[in-house]
Short mmCIF file of C-alpha atoms and ligand atoms in Angstrom, two decimals:
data_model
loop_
_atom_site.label_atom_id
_atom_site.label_comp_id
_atom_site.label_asym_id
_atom_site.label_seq_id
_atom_site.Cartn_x
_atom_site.Cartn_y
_atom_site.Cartn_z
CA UNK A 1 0.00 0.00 0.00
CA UNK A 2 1.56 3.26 -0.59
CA UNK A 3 1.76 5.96 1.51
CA UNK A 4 -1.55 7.76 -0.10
CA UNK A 5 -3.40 4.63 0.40
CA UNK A 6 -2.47 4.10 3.72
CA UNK A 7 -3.27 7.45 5.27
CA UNK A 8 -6.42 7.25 3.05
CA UNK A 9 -7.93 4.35 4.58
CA UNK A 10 -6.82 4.91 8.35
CA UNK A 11 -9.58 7.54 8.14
CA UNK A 12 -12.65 7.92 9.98
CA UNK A 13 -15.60 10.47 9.92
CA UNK A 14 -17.65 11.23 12.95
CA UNK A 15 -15.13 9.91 15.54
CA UNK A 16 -17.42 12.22 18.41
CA UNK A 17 -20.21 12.54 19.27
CA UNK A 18 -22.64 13.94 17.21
CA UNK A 19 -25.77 16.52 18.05
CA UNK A 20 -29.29 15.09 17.69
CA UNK A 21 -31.67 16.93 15.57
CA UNK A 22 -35.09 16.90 15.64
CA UNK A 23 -37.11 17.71 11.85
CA UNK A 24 -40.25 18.21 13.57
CA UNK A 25 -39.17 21.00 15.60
CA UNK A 26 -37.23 22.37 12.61
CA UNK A 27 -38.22 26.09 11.69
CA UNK A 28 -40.65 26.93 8.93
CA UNK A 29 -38.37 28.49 6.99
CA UNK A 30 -34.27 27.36 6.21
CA UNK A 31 -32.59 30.64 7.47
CA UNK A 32 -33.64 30.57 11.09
CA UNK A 33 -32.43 26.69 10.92
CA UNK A 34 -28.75 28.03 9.11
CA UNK A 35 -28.55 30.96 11.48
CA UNK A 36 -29.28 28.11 14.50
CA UNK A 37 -26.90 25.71 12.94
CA UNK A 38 -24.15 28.34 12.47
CA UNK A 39 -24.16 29.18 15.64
CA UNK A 40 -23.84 25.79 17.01
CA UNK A 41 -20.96 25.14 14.42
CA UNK A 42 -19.02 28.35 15.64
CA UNK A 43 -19.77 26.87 19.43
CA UNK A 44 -18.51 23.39 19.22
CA UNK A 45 -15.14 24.80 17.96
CA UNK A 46 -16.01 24.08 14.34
CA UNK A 47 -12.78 25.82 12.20
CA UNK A 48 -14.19 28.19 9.11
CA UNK A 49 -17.74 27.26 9.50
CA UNK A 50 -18.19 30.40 7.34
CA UNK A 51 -15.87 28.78 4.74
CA UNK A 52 -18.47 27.16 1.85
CA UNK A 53 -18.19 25.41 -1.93
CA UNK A 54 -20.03 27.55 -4.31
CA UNK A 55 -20.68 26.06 -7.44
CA UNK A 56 -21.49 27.15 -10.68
CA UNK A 57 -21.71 26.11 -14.09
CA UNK A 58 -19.81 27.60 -17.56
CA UNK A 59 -21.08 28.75 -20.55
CA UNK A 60 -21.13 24.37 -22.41
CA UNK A 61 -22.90 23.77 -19.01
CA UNK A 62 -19.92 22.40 -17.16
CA UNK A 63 -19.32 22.33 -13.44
CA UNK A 64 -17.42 24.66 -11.48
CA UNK A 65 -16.80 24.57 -8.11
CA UNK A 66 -14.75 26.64 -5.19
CA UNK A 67 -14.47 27.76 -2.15
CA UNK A 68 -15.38 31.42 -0.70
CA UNK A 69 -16.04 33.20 2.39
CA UNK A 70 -19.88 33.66 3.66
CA UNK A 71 -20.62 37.65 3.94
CA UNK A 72 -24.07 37.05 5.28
CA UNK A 73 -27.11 35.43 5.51
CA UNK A 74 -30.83 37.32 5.43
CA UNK A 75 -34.02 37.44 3.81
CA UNK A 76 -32.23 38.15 0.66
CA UNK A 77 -30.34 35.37 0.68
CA UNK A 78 -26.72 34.15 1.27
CA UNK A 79 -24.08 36.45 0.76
CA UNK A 80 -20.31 36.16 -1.19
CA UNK A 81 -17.83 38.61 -3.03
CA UNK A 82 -15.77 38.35 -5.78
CA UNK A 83 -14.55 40.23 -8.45
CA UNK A 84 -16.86 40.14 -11.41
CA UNK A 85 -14.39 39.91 -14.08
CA UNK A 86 -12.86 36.12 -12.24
CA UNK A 87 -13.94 32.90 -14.10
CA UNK A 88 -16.82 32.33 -11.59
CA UNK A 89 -17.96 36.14 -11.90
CA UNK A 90 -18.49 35.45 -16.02
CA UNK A 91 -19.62 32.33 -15.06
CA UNK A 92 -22.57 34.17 -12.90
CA UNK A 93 -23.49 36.72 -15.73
CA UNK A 94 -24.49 34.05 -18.29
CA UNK A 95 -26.04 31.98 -15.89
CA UNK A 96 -27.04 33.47 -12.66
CA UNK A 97 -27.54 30.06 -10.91
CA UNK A 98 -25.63 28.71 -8.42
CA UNK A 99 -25.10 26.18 -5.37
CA UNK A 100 -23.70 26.37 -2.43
CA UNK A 101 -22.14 23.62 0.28
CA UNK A 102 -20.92 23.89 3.76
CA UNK A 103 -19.45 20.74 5.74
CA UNK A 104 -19.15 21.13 9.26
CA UNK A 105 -17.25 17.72 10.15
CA UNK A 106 -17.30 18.58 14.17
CA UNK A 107 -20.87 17.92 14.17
CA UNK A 108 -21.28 15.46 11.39
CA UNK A 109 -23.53 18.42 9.55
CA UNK A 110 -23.73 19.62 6.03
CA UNK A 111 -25.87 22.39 4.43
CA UNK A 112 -26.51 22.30 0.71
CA UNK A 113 -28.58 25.24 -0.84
CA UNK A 114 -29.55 26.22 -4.62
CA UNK A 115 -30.74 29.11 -5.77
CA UNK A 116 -30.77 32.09 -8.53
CA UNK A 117 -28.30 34.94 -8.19
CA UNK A 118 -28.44 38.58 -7.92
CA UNK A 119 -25.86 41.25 -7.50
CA UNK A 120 -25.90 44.13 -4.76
CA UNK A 121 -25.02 47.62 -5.82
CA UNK A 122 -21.70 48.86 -6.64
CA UNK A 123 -21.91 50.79 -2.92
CA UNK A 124 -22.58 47.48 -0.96
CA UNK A 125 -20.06 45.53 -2.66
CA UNK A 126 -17.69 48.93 -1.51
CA UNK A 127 -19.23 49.01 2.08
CA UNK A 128 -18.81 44.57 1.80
CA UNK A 129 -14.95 45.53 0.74
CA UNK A 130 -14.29 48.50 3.51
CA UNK A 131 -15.88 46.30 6.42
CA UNK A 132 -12.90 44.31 5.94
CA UNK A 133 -9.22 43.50 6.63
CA UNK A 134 -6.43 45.81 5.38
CA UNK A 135 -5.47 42.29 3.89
CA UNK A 136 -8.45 41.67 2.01
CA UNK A 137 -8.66 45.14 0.56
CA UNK A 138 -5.15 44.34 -0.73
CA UNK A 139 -6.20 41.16 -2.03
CA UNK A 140 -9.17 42.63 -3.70
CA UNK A 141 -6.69 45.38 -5.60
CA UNK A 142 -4.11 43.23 -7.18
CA UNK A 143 -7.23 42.14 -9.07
CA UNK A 144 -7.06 39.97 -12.61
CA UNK A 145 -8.57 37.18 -10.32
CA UNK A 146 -8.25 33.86 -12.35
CA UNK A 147 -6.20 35.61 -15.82
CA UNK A 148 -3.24 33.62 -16.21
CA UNK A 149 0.05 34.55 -14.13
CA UNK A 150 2.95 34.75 -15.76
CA UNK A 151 5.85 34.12 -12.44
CA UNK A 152 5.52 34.59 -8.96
CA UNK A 153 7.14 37.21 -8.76
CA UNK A 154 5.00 39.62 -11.06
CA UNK A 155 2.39 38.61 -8.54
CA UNK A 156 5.23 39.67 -5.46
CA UNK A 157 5.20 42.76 -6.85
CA UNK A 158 1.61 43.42 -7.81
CA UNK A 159 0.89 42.22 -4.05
CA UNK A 160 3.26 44.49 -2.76
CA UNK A 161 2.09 47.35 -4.24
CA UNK A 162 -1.53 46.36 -3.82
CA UNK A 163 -1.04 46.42 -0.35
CA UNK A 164 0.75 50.10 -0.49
CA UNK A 165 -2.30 51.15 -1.82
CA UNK A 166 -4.45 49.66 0.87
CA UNK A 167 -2.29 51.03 3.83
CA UNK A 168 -2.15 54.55 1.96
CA UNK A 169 -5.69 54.78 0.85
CA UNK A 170 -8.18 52.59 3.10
CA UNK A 171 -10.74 54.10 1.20
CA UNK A 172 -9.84 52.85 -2.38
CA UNK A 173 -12.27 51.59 -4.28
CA UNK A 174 -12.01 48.21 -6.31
CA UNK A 175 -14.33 48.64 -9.02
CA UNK A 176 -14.55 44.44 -10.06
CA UNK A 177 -15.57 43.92 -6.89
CA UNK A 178 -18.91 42.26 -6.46
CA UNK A 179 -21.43 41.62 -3.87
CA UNK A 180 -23.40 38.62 -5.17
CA UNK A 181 -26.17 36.78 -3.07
CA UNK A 182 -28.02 33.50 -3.68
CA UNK A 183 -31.39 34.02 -3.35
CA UNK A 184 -32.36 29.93 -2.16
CA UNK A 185 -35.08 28.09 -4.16
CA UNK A 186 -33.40 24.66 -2.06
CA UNK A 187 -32.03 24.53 1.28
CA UNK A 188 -31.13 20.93 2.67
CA UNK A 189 -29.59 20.15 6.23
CA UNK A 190 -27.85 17.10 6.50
CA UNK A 191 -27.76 15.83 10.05
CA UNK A 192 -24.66 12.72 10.17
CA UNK A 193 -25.72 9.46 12.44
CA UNK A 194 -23.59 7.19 13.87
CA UNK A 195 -25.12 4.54 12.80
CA UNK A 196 -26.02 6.00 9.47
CA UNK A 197 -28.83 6.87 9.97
CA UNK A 198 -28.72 10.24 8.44
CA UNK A 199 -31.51 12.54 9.01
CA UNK A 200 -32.01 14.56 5.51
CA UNK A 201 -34.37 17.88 5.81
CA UNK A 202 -35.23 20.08 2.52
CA UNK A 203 -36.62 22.98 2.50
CA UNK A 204 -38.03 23.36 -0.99
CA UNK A 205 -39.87 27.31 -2.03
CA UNK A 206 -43.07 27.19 -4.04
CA UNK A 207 -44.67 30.10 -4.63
CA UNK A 208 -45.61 31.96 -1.43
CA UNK A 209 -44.31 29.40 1.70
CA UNK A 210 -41.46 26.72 1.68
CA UNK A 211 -42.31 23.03 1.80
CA UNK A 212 -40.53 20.88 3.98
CA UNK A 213 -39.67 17.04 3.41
CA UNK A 214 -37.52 14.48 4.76
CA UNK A 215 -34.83 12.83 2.20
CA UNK A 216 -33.53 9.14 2.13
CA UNK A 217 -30.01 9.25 2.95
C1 FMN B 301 -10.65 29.46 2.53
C2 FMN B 301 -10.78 30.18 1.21
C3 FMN B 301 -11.60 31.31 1.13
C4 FMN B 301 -11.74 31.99 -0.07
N1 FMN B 301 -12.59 33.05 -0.12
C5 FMN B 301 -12.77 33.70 -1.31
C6 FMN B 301 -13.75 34.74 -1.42
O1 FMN B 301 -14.47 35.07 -0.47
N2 FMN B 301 -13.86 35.36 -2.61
C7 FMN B 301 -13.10 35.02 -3.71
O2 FMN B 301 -13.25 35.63 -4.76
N3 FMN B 301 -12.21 34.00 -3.63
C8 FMN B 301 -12.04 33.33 -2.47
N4 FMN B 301 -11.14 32.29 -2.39
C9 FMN B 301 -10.40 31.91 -3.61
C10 FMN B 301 -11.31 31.02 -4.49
O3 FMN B 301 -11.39 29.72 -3.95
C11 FMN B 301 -10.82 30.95 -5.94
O4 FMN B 301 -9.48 30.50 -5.98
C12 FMN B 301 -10.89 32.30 -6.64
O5 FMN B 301 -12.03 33.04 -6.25
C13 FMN B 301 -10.91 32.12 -8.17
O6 FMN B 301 -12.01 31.34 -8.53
P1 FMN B 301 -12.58 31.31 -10.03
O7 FMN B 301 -11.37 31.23 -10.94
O8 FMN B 301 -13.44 30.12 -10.10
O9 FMN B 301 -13.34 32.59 -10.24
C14 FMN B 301 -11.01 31.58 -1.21
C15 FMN B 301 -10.19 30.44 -1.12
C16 FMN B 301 -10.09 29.75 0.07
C17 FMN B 301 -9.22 28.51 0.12
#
């Protein structure tokens, strides 16, 4: 067996103990549940709960998938940024679909939701970019997100002077960047068991109210 192999199969999931959950008493609608889950994730000592898989799909109707950061989560939806002109931002203007995945492995939980997607306005994705770290402003200012790179060090130096910029001029704008939020049509919770007995709950909107139904695992 090599070394890939071996470390592969010495690995368990689930190795604590893992929450109960009870669909019955589950919220009528999937946010309160995500903001309750969330919360719980953050308080067992989950790392990057707000760390999520957003996929999306190209223009031949191919699969995409990476992770981002979660801004927020309201009545509009779930919130991420990005710069507009990066393969998943292009990706989003022909096809403004998109789904998202969080895996919380500390309690055994996953969230999946699917949904259509809007952009904010130019000031929220500013105010989303200025609520942030000196770091992430810099970040957001070397810009050309997913062009091709030509060395590291053209990046060193784009970096460097990206984050010049920031320190100088908190206030500088970074006009690709792009406030998007997924506005859910979909929203499952995924409750691990033990004994594998998985408890599945989707939330699924019709018209005016959100249906809820229990899923084989
Ligand atoms: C933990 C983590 C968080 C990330 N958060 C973001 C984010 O919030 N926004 C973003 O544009 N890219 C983020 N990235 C980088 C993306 O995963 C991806 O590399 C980048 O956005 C380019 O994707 P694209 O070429 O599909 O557009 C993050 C990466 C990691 C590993």
């Amino acid at each position: 067996m090599t070394d890939f192999h071996h470390a592969l199969h010495s690995l368990r999931v689930w190795d604590t103990e893992l929450p109960s959950f009870d669909p019955a008493g589950a919220p009528p609608e999937p946010l309160a549940l995500f903001h309750g889950w969330f919360t719980e994730a953050v308080a067992a000592g989950q790392t990057e709960p707000h760390t999520l898989s957003l996929a999306t799909v190209d223009e031949d109707g191919r699969p995409d998938v990476r992770t981002v950061m979660l801004h927020d989560a309201d009545e509009r939806g779930w919130h991420f940024a990005s710069h507009a002109t990066s393969a998943k931002g292009r990706q989003l203007a022909a096809r403004p679909e998109a789904a998202l995945g969080f895996y919380w492995p500390v309690q055994g939980r996953q969230v999946r939701i699917r949904g259509t997607v809007t952009t904010g306005t130019p000031e929220e994705a500013y105010a989303d970019l200025h609520a942030r770290t000196t770091g992430a402003l810099a970040s957001a200012l070397v810009g050309r997100q997913s062009e091709v790179l030509d060395s590291p060090e053209t990046l060193a130096e784009a970096s460097a002077a990206a984050w010049r910029r920031a320190e100088a001029e908190p206030d500088a704008p970074s006009p690709t960047w792009t406030l998007y939020v997924v506005q859910p049509t979909e929203v499952e919770f995924f409750q691990g068991d033990a004994r594998r007995r998985h408890l599945r709950l989707r939330y699924r909107r019709t018209d005016e109210r959100w249906i809820r139904e229990l899923l084989w695992p």
